[in-house]
C-alpha positions as a printed NumPy array, in Angstrom:
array([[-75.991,  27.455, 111.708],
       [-78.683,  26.113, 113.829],
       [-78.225,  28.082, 117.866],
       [-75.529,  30.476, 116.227],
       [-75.154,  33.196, 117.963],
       [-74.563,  36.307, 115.845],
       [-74.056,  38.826, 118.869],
       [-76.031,  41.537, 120.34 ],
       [-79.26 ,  42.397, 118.617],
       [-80.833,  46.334, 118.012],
       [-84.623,  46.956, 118.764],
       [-85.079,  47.215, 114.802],
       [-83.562,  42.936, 115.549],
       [-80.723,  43.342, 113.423],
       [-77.667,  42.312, 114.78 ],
       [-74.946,  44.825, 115.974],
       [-71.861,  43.942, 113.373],
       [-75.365,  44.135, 110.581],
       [-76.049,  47.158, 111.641],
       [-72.395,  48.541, 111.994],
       [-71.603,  47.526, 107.803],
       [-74.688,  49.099, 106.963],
       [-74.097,  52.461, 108.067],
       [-69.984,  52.273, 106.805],
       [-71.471,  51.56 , 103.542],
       [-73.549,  54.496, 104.088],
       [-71.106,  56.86 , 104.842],
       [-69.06 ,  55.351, 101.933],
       [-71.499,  56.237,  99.643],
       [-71.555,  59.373, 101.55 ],
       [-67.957,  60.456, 100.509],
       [-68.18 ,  59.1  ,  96.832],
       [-71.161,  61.454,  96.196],
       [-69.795,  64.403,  97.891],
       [-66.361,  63.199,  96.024],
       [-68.263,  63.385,  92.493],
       [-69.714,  66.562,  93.555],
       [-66.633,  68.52 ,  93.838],
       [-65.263,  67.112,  90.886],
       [-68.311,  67.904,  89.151],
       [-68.016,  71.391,  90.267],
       [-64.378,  71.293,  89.146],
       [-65.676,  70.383,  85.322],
       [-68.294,  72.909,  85.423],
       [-65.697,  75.096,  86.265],
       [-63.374,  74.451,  84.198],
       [-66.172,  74.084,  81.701],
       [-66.916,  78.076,  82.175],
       [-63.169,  79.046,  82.599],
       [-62.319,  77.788,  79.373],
       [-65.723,  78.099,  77.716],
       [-64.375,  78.728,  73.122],
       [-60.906,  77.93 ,  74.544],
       [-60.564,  74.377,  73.574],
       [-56.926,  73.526,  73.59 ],
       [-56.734,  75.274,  77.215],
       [-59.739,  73.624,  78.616],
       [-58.28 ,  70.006,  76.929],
       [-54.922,  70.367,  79.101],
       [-57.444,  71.118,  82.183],
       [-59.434,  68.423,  81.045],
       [-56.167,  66.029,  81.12 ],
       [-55.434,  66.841,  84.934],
       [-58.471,  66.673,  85.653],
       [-58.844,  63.157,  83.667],
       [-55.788,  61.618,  85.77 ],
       [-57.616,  62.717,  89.337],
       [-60.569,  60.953,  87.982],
       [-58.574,  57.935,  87.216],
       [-57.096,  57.545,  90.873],
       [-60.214,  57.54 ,  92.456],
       [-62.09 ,  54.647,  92.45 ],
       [-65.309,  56.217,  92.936],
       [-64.855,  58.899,  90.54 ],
       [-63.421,  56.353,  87.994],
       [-67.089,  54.392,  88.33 ],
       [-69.38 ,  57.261,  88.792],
       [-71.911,  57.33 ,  85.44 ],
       [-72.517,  61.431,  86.097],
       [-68.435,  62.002,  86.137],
       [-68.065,  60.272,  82.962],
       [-70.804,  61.569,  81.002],
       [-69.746,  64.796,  82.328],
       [-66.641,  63.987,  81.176],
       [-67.496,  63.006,  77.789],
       [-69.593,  66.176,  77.31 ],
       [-66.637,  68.221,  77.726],
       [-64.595,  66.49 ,  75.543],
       [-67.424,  67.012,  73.256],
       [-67.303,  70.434,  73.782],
       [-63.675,  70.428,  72.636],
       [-64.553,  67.957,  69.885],
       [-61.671,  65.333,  71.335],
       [-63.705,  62.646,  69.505],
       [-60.568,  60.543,  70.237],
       [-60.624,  60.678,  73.976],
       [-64.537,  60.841,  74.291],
       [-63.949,  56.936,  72.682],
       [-60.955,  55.992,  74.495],
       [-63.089,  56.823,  78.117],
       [-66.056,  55.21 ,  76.806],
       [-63.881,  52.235,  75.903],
       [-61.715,  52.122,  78.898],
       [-64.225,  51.548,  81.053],
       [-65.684,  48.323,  82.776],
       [-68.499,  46.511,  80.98 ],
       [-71.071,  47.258,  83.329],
       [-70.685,  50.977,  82.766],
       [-70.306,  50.686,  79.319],
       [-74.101,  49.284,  79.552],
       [-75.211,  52.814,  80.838],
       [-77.11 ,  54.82 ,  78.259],
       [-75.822,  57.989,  78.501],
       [-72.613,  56.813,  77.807],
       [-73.653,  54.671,  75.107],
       [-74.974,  58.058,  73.091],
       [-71.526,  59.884,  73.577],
       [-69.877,  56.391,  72.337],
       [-72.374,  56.629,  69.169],
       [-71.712,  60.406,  68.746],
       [-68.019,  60.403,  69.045],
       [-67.928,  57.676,  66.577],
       [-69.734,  59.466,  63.855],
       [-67.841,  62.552,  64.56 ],
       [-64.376,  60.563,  64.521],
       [-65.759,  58.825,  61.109],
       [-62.712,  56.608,  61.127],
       [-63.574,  53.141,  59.12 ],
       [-65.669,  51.272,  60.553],
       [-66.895,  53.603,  63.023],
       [-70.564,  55.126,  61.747],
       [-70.953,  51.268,  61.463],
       [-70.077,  50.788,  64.911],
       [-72.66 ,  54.127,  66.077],
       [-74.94 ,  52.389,  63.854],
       [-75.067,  49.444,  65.747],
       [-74.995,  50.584,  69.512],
       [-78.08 ,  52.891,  68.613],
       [-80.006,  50.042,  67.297],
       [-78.832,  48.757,  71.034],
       [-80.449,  51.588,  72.427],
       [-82.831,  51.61 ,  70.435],
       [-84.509,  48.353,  71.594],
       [-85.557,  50.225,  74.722],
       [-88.787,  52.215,  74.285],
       [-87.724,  54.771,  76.752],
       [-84.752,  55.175,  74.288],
       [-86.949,  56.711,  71.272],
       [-86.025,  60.269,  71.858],
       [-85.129,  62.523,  69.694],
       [-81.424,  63.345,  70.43 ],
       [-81.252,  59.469,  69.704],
       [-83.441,  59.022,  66.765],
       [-81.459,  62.576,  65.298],
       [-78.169,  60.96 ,  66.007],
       [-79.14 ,  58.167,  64.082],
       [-80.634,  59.821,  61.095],
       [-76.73 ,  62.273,  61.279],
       [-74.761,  58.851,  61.137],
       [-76.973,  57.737,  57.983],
       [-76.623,  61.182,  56.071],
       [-73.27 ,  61.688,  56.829]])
């Protein structure tokens, strides 16, 4: 309120416990990145390791699924899971490519990249209902211009030929 004093002030005239929670939520973002990085490393890894090796890679994959689930950061970290999702991909695991997509918060599942892997993994599952499903979350993305690219527009046309 009004003659509240909020402590000791810096030359920049933020005040000291300001100044203190900005830089531990700098050095938390700090750690998450350099966390994602070495688990990044560890997919790209195990991506080359296992590289026309699919049900090996897919038991790497799972252990490497259950670290990512423990850790927060990891768990919420857009790059991890599309990384994720390409791997399953690259094993065709259309099954788990949807269960991550769908096991994830709603806010991520808003994030593009993941949204294509969702549409993918759908046609390639081609259980019922699902090209309908694709169908509709690329007309999602498709309502951003910066979303008419081909890998989209070429999913799209797969899900309708298919």
């Amino acid at each position: 309120g009004v003659g509240r004093d909020d402590g000791p002030r810096l030359a920049s005239g933020m005040t000291l416990k300001n100044a203190l929670f900005a830089m531990l939520f700098e050095v938390q973002q700090m750690e998450r990145t350099y966390h994602s990085d070495i688990f990044l490393a560890q997919l790209q890894e195990a991506r080359r390791k296992f590289k026309n090796k699919a049900a090996e890679f897919l038991v790497e994959l799972k252990g490497l699924r259950v670290t990512m689930d423990a850790d927060e950061g990891l768990f919420n970290c857009p790059r991890v899971l599309v990384m994720l999702e390409v791997c399953y991909r690259d094993c065709q695991d259309y099954d788990a490519m949807i269960n991550l997509y769908e096991s994830r918060n709603e806010t991520l599942r808003l994030n593009d990249a993941l949204r294509y892997q969702f549409a993918f993994a759908l046609n390639r599952r081609n259980h019922p209902g699902d090209r309908d499903l694709a169908i509709e979350v690329i007309g999602t993305l498709l309502t951003h211009k910066k979303n008419h690219v081909p890998e989209i527009l070429c999913l799209l046309g797969r899900v309708y030929k298919d």
